[in-house]
Every structure is written in structure tokens, then in C-alpha cells.
Coordinates of C-alpha atoms and ligand atoms in Angstrom, one line a residue:
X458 CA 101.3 131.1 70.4
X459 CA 102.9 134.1 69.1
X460 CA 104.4 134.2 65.9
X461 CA 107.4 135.6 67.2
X462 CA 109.3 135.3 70.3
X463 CA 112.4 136.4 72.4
X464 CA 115.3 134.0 71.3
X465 CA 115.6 130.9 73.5
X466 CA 117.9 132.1 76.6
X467 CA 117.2 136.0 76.3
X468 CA 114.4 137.6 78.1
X469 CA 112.5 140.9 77.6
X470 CA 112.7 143.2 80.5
X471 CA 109.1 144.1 81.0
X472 CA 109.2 147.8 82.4
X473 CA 108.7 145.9 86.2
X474 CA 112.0 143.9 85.7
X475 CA 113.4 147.0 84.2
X476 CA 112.7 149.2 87.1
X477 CA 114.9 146.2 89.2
X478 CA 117.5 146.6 86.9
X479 CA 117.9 150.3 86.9
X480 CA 117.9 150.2 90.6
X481 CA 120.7 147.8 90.2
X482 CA 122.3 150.0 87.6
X483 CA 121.9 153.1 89.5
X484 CA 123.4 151.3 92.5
X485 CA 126.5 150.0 90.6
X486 CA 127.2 153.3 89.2
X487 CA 126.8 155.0 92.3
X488 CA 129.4 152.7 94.0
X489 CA 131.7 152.2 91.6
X490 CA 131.9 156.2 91.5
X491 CA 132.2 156.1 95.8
X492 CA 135.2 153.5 95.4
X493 CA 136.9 155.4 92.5
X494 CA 136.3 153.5 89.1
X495 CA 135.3 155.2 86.2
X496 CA 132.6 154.2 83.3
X497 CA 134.1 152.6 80.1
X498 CA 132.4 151.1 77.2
X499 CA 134.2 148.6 74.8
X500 CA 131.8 147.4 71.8
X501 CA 129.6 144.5 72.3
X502 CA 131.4 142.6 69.8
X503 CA 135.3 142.3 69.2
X504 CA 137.8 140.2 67.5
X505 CA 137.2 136.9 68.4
X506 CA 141.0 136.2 69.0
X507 CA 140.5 138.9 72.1
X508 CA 138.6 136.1 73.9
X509 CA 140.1 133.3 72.4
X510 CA 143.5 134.1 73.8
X511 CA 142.6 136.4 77.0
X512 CA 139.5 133.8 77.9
X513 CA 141.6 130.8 76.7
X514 CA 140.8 128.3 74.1
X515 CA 140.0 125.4 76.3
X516 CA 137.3 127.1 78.6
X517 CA 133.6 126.5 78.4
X518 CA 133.3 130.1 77.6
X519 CA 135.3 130.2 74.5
X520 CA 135.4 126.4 73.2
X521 CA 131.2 126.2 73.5
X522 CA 129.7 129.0 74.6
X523 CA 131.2 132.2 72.2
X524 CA 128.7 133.8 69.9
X525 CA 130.8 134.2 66.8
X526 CA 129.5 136.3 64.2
X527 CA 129.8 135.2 60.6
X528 CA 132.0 137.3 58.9
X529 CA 131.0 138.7 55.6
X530 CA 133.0 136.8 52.9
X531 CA 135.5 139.5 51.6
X532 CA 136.4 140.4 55.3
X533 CA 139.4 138.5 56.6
X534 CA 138.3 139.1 60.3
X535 CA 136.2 136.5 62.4
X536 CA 134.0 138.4 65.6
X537 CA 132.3 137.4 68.3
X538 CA 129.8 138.9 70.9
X539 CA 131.5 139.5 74.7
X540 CA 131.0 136.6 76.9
X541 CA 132.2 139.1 79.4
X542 CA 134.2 142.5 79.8
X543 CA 137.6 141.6 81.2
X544 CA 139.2 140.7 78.1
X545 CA 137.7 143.8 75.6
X546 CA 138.8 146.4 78.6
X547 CA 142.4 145.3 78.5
X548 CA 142.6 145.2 74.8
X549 CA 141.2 148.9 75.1
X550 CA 144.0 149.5 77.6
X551 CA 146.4 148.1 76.0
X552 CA 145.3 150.1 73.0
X553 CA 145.1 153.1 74.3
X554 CA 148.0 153.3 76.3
X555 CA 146.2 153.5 79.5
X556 CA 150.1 152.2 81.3
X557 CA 151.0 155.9 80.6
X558 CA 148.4 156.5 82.9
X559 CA 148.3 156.9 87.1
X560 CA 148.1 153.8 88.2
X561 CA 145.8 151.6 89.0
X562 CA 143.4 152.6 85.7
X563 CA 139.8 151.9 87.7
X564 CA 137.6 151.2 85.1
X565 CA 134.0 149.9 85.7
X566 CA 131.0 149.0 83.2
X567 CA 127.8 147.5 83.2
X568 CA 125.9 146.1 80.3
X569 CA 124.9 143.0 78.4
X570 CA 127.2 139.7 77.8
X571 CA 126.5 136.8 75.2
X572 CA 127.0 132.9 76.1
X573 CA 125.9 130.4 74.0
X574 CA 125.1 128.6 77.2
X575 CA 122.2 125.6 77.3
X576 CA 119.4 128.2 79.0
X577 CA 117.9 127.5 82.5
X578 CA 116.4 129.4 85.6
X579 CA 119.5 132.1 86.2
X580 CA 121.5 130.9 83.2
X581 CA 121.3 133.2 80.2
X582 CA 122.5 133.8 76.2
X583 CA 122.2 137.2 77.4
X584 CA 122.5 138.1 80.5
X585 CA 124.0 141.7 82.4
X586 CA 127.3 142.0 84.0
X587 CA 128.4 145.1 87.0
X588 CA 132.2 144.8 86.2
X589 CA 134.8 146.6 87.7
X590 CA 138.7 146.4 86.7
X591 CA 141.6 147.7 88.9
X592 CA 144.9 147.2 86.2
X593 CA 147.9 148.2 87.4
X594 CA 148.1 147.5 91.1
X595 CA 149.7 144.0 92.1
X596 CA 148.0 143.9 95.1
X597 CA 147.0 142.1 98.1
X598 CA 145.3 145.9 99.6
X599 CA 143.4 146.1 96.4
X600 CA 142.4 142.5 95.9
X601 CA 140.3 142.8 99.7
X602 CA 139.0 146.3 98.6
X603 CA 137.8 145.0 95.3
X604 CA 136.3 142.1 97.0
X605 CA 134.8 144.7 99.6
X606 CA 133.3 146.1 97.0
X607 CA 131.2 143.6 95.6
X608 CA 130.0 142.9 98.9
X609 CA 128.6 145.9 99.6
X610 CA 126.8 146.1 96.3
X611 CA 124.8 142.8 97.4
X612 CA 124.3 144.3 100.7
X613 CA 123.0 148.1 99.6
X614 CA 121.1 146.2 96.9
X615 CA 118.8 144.4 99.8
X616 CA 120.4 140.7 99.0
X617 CA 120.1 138.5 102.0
X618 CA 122.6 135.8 102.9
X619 CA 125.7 136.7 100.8
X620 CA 128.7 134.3 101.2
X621 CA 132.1 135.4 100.3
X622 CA 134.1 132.6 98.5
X623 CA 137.7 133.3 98.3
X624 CA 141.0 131.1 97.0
X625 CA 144.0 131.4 95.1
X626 CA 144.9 129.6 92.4
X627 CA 148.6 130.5 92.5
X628 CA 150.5 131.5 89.5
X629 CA 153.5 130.7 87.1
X630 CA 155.5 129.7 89.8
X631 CA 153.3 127.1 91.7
X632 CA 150.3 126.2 89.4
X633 CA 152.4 124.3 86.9
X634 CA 153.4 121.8 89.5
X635 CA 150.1 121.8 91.2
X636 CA 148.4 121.1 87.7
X637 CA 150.8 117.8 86.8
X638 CA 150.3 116.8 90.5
X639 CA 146.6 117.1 90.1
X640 CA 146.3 115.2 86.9
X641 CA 148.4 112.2 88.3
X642 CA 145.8 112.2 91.1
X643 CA 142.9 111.9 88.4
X644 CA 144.2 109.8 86.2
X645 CA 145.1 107.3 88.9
X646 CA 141.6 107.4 89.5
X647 CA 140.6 107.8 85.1
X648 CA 138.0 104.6 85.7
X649 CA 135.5 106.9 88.1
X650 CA 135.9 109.6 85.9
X651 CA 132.3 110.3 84.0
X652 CA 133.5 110.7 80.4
X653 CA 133.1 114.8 80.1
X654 CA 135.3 114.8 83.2
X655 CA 138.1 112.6 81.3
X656 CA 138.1 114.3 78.4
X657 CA 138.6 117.3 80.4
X658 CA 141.6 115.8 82.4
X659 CA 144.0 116.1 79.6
X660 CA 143.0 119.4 78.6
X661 CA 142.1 121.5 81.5
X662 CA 142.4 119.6 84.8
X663 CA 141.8 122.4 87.3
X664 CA 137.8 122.6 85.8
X665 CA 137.5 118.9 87.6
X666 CA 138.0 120.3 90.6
X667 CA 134.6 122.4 90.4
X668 CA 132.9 119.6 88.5
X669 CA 128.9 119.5 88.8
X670 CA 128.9 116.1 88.5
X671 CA 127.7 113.9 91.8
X672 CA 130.4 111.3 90.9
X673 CA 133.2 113.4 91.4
X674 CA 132.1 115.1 94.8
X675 CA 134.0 111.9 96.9
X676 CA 136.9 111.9 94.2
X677 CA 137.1 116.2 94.3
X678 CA 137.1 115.5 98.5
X679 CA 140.6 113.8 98.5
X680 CA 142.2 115.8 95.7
X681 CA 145.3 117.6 96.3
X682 CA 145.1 121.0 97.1
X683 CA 146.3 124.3 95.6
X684 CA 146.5 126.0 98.7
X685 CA 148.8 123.9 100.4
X686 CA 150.9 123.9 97.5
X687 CA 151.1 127.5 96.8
X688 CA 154.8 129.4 96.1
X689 CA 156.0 131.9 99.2
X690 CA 155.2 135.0 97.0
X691 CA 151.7 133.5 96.2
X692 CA 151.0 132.3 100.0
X693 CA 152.1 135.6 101.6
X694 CA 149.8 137.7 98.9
X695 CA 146.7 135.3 99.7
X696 CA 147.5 135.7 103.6
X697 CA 147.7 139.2 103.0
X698 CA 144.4 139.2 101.3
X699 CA 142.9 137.7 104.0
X700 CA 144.5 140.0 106.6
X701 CA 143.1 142.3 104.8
X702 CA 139.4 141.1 104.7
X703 CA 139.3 140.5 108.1
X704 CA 140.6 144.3 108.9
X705 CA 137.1 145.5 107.8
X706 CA 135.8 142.7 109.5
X707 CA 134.4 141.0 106.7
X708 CA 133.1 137.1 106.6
X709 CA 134.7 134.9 104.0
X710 CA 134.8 130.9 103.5
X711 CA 138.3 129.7 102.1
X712 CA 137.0 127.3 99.3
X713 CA 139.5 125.3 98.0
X714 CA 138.0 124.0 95.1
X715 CA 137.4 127.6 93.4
X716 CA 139.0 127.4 90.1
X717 CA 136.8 129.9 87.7
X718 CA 136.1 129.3 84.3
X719 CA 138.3 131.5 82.7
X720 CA 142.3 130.7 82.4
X721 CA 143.5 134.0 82.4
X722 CA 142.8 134.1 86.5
X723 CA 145.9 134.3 88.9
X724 CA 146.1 133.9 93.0
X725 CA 143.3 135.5 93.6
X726 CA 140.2 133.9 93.2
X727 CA 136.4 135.0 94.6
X728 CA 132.7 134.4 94.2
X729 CA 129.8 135.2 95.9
X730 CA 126.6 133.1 96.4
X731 CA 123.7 133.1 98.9
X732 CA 123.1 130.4 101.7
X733 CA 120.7 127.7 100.8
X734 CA 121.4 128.6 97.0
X735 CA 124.1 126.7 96.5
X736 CA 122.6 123.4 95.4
X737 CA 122.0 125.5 92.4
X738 CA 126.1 126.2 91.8
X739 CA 125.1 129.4 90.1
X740 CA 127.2 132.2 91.5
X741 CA 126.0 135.5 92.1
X742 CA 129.6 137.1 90.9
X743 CA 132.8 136.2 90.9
X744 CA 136.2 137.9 89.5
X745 CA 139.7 137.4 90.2
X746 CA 143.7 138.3 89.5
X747 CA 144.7 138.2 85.9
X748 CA 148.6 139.4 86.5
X749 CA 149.0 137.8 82.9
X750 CA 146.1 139.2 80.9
X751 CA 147.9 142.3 79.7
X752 CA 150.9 141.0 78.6
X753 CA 149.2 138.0 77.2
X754 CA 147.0 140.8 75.1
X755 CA 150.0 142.4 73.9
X756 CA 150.9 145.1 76.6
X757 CA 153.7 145.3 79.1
X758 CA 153.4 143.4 81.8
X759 CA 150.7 144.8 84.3
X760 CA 148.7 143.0 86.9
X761 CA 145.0 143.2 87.2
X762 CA 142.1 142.2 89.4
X763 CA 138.0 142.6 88.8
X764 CA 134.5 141.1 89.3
X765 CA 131.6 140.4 87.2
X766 CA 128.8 140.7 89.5
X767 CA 125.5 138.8 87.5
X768 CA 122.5 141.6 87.6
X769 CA 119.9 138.9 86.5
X770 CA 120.7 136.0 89.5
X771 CA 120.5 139.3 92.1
X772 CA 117.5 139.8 90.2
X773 CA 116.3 136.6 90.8
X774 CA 117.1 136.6 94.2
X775 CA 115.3 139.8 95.2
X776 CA 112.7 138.4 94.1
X777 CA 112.7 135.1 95.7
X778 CA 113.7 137.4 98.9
X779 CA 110.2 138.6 98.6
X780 CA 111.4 142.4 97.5
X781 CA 109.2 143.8 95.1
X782 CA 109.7 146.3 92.3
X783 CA 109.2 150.3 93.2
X784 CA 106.1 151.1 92.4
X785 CA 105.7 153.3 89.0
X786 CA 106.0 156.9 89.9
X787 CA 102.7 158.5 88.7
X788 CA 102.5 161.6 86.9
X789 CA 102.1 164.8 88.9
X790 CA 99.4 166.4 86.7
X791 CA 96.6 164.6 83.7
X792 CA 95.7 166.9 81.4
X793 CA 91.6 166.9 80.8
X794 CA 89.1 168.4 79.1
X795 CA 85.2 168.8 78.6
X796 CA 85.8 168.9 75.1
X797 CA 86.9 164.8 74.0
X798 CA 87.9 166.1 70.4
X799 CA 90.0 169.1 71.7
X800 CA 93.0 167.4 71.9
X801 CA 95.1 170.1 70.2
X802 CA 94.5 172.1 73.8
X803 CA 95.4 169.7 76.3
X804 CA 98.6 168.8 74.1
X805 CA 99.3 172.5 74.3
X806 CA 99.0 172.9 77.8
X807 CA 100.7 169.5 78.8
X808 CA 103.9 170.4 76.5
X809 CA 104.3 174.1 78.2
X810 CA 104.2 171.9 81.7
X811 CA 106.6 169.8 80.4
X812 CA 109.0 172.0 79.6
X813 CA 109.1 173.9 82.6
X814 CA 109.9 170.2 83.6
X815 CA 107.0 168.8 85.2
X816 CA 106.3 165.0 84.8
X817 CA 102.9 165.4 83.3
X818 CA 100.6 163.5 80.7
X819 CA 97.6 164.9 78.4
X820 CA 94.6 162.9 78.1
X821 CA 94.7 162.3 74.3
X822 CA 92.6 159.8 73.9
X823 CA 88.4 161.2 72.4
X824 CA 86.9 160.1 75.3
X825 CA 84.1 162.0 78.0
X826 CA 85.7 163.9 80.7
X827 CA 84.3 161.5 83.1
X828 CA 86.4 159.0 81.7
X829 CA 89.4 161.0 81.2
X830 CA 89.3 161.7 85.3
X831 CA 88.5 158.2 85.7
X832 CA 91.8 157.6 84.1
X833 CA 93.7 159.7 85.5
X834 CA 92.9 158.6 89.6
X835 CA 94.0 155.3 88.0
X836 CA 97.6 157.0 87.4
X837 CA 97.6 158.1 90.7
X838 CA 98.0 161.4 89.3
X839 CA 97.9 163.9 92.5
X840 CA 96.2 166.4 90.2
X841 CA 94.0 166.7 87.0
X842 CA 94.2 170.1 85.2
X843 CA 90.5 170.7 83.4
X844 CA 90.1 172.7 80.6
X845 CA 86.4 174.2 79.9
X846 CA 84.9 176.9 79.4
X847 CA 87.0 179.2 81.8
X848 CA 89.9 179.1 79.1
X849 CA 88.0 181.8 76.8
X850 CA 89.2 184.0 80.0
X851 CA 92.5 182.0 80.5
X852 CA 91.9 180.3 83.0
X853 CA 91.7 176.3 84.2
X854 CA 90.3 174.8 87.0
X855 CA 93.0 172.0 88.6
X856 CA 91.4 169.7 90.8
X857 CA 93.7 168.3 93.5
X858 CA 92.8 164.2 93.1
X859 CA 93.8 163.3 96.1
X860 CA 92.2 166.1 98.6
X861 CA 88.8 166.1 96.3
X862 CA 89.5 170.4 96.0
X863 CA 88.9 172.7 93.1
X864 CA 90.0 175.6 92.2
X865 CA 90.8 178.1 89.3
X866 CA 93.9 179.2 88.3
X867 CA 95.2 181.5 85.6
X868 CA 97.0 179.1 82.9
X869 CA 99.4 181.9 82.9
X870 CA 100.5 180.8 86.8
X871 CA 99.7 177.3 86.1
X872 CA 103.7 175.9 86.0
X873 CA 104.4 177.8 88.6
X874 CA 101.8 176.3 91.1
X875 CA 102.1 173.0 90.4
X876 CA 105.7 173.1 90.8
X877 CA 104.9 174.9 94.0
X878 CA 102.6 172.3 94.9
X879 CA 105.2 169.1 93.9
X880 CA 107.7 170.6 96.3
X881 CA 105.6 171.4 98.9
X882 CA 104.4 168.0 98.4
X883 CA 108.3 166.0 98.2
X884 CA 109.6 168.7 101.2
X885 CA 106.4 169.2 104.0
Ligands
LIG1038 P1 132.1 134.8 85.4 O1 132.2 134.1 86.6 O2 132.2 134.1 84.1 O3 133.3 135.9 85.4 O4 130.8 135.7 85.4 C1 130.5 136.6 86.4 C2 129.0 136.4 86.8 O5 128.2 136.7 85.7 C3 128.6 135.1 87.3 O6 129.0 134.9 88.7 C4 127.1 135.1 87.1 O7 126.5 135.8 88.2 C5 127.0 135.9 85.9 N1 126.8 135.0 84.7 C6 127.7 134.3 84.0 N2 127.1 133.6 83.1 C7 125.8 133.8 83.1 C8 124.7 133.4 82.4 N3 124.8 132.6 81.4 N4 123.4 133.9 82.8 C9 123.3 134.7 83.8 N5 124.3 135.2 84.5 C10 125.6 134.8 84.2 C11 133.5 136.9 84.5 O8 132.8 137.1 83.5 C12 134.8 137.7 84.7 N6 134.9 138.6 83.5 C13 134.7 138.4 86.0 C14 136.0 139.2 86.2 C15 136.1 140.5 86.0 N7 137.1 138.7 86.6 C16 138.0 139.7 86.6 N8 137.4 140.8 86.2

């Protein structure tokens, strides 16, 4: 055993799982940029009251799972790591007085979020987010676009199997008479409630309705339900939603018991899982409304919708989907030589390569030139540049690796070839 390991719930991406990731990276950028969002970075770490009041006190997120940071002793503030984006990118619009902006302010990051969450297959302390934030449009158009959106980036990522998930969870109007209606149902019902479940009822009755728990599936069954109990104004947006959705022809489920874990969430409501996963009840992304976020974070009243789309379940579920990771790209050129201590040379000539912006790598190690060649096939290097005896009349042979030729050429030309060569190579 090592003396020193990764913290329990954070994983090191090996450069393979890092190669998945940036693909995924690339991907998100690249659509957020197609639908119109652009990059933002809050800092990793804010004032813990950000969460406290955007996320809500009595979530999962914020009551067990927050990273706080111990303040040092002569500072008065208290911090904590980002369980997730939504609340630090309204504080930074509502601190930057992103209303005076056009409207809606598309904003869109991707990076890693802390939860002090008990760790298991696809369940992370750290674990990376795609978010993207419309603020400033009250929707429906926008809610259906955003949840477009997410869709496709499972599709162009290769996922298999996505199921769209959508609800809504009303808003001032309707919830409050939902949520006392809902708690009479439960706590007629307080003796089948497991204890965790009861000592939720009180506090945050609309988590039931999503419970894990096995008891609770027959009692969750029966429950009232928010959709038949939503306001006009929130029932015409959700139908419009829908509308929506179904005008670019895209599949959803209406799930009832879709809550989210986070309280700052109004009508709309989505998540995204694959078939035959869901045994698991680990979605692959979700997001959501949040009409009262702003205001509740100081600002003027502005509505909001966005999505956190989980990199490592897609991750995961490539994987299990039998996609592999793209293969390393080799190098197009290995620096050898005859000469194992000359190393000074084959720096020389690999750094004038490099600058003219060719991916190549010099044989440093003081090894025979056998070995060296030996080396560089392994790289899959497409050709080795040899340094011998010709250089007295500046000159190197390059061997082309993968055609078994030889020739010289004048190191003066030598850029200039292989770049000749690469293109000819990526273009014929
Ligand atoms: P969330 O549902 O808490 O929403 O998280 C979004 C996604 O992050 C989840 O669906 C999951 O894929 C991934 N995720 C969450 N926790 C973990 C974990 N411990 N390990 C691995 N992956 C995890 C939000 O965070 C909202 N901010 C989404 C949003 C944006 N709503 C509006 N705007």
C-alpha cells in the first residue's frame, strides 16, 4: 500500500480518463458556444452563506454534504467549496450588474464541484459539472431549448439510451398548497414512514417524494401530485414547455415525482438518465427554473433556468457503452542519434522542430541508437530523424518508420519537409 493516496471520493484522472474528459470538455465548449452561452469562471470556493441561502439550508447539499473551509481565526467570514455553479454565477450577476445587460445573460462553465457526499460507483467529493445558465428570460421557449441542449450533448458525446425526465414543481402560487397537502398525506401515513423519511417530513416534504428508500415506493405511488395541482400561470408554462419539446420532436417522460435536491428550483424541472440505469437513481444531469434565485441573492427580480450535466457518470457510461478512449496521438518525428551521450544535439534539433510547431520528441535518454529507434516505433512516431556522421556536412538522414525509407536531408530544410510530409500525410 502506498503511503499516500487520493482522498476517499476524489479520483486522479490518469491521462486515459483525461483524454475522456477533454473530449467532453471540448464538446461542452463547443456547444455551448453553437447555442450562444458564453464561458464564466466564479472561484471554487465562496461565502458559504451563497449556498446556504441560494441552495437552501435544509437540502442534503448544504445541511450534509458542503465542504466548509475553516476560517482562520481573525477572519469573520466562514467559506465553503461549490457543491455546484448555479448559486456562485448569480452572485457574480448580481454583483456585477449583469441585469444592465441584454437579456438573457447565457453563461456556461465547466469545472470541478465538492460534496461531502458518502462515495460510491458515480458518486463523487469531487466530481465535474457542464453548466449552462440562461438568467433573464422567464421562459417556456428557453426552458425546451435549454433542455435541447443537454440532449444533444449526450447524443454528440456517443451516450446511448438517454431519457429525458421533465416536471414542474410549480411556484409561489401553487407549491405552498401542494406542500401542506402533501404533508397531511404523509403524516397520515407517519407509522410507514422509515425514520430519515419522518424526520424529513416536517422539514422538507417534497424530498419524500423522490425517496430511495423501498418502503416508500407503494406510499410515493398514491401521493398527491404536483402536476394536477399546479396554478394556471404554472400549468400553461409547463404545457408550453412541452409544446415546445415536441416541436423539435424530442422524447420526454413526464415524471411526477421529480423534485431536485436543491430549493431554489421553480416549474421547471428536468433530468436525464439512461435506460436500464435507473436502478442506480444516479442522474446523468439535471437543472431546472430558479425565477427566485436572484432576488433571493440580493438582485432584482430575474428568472433563470440551467443544467448541470455530471462529466464523470457520462464518463462512466461510455465506458460501460464499450467506447474506448482516443488513442494517444504519437509524435510526428523522434529525435536519434549514433552518439548515446550527444544529447545536447538532438535537444538542439528537436527544439528548432518544435518551434516551427511540429509535435516532436528527442531521444534523451544515453542509450544505443538501436534502442532509441526501438523506442521510437513504440511511439508510433511516423519518422525518426538520425543524427551521425553526415551533420559535420549538415546534413541528417530521416528515416520514414512507417515506409522502412531513408534518406538525407539538409537540417537546414529539415522543418520544412516534415511539415510537408505531416500535411501531405493529414490531407492525401
Ligand atoms: P444536481 O442535480 O445537484 O444539479 O447536479 C447535476 C449533476 O451533477 C447530477 O445529475 C450528476 O450527474 C452530477 N453530480 C451531482 N453530484 C455528484 C456526485 N457526488 N458525484 C458525481 N456526479 C455528481 C445541480 O448541481 C444544479 N446546479 C444544476 C442546475 C444548473 N440547475 C440550474 N442550473
Amino acid at each position: 500500500m502506498p503511503t499516500y493516496r487520493a482522498p476517499r471520493g476524489t479520483r486522479d484522472l490518469l491521462p486515459d480518463d483525461r483524454a475522456v474528459f477533454d473530449r467532453l470538455m471540448r464538446l461542452a465548449a463547443d456547444l455551448a458556444h453553437r447555442y450562444g452561452y458564453r464561458p464564466i469562471e466564479t472561484p471554487l470556493f465562496e461565502q458559504a452563506a451563497v449556498f446556504e441561502r441560494g441552495i437552501g439550508e435544509v437540502t442534503d447539499v448544504v445541511e450534509k454534504e458542503l465542504f466548509r473551509i475553516a476560517p482562520r481565526s481573525e477572519e469573520a467570514e466562514s467559506w465553503a467549496l461549490r457543491p455546484e455553479p448555479t448559486a456562485g454565477i448569480v452572485r457574480a450577476y448580481v454583483q456585477h450588474g449583469m441585469q444592465t445587460w441584454p437579456q438573457p445573460v447565457k453563461l456556461t462553465t465547466t469545472g470541478p464541484m465538492f460534496r461531502y457526499d458518502r462515495p460510491q460507483a458515480g458518486r463523487y467529493r469531487q466530481f465535474w459539472q457542464f453548466d449552462v445558465e440562461a438568467i433573464g428570460d422567464a421562459g417556456p421557449a428557453i426552458d425546451a431549448e435549454i433542455i435541447e441542449l443537454g440532449y444533444r450533448f449526450y447524443m454528440e458525446a456517443g451516450v446511448e439510451g438517454v431519457e429525458v425526465l421533465v416536471n414542474s414543481i410549480g411556484d409561489p402560487a401553487c407549491r405552498p398548497a401542494y406542500v401542506a397537502q402533501l404533508t397531511e398525506y404523509y403524516r397520515g401515513h407517519a407509522d410507514r414512514l422509515p425514520p430519515t423519511e419522518r424526520d424529513r417530513l416536517e422539514r422538507n416534504v417534497l424530498r419524500l417524494l423522490d425517496s430511495k428508500d423501498p418502503a416508500m415506493a407503494e406510499l410515493n405511488a398514491a401521493a398527491p401530485r404536483i402536476t394536477d395541482r399546479l396554478c394556471e400561470a404554472c400549468a400553461a408554462h409547463f404545457e408550453s414547455v412541452k409544446a415546445h419539446l415536441a416541436g423539435v420532436g424530442l422524447a420526454f417522460r413526464v415524471e411526477p415525482a421529480l423534485v431536485r435536491g436543491l430549493d431554489y428550483y421553480t416549474r421547471t424541472a428536468f433530468e436525464f438518465y439512461v435506460a436500464g440505469r435507473e436502478g442506480q437513481q444516479q442522474a446523468l444531469g439535471g437543472g431546472g427554473r430558479y425565477d427566485g434565485l436572484v432576488a433571493l441573492l440580493g438582485g432584482k427580480p430575474t428568472p433563470g433556468i440551467g443544467f448541470g450535466l455530471g462529466l464523470d457518470r457520462v464518463a462512466l457510461v461510455l465506458a460501460e457503452q464499450g467506447h474506448v478512449a482516443p488513442p494517444e496521438v504519437a509524435p510526428l518525428a523522434v529525435v536519434v542519434g549514433a552518439d548515446p551521450d550527444d544529447t545536447v544535439t538532438r535537444f538542439r534539433v528537436a527544439t528548432t522542430l518544435r518551434a516551427a510547431r511540429l509535435r516532436v520528441r528527442a531521444d534523451l535518454a544515453r542509450r544505443k541508437l538501436g534502442r532509441q529507434l526501438e523506442a521510437a516505433g513504440k511511439d508510433g512516431a511516423h519518422f525518426a530523424v538520425i543524427i551521425g556522421d553526415e551533420l559535420a556536412a549538415g546534413d541528417v538522414q530521416v528515416r520514414d518508420l512507417q515506409a522502412g525509407t531513408q534518406r538525407t536531408v539538409p537540417l537546414d530544410d529539415l522543418a520544412r519537409e516534415l511539415a510537408r510530409a505531416e500535411a501531405s500525410h493529414h490531407h492525401g
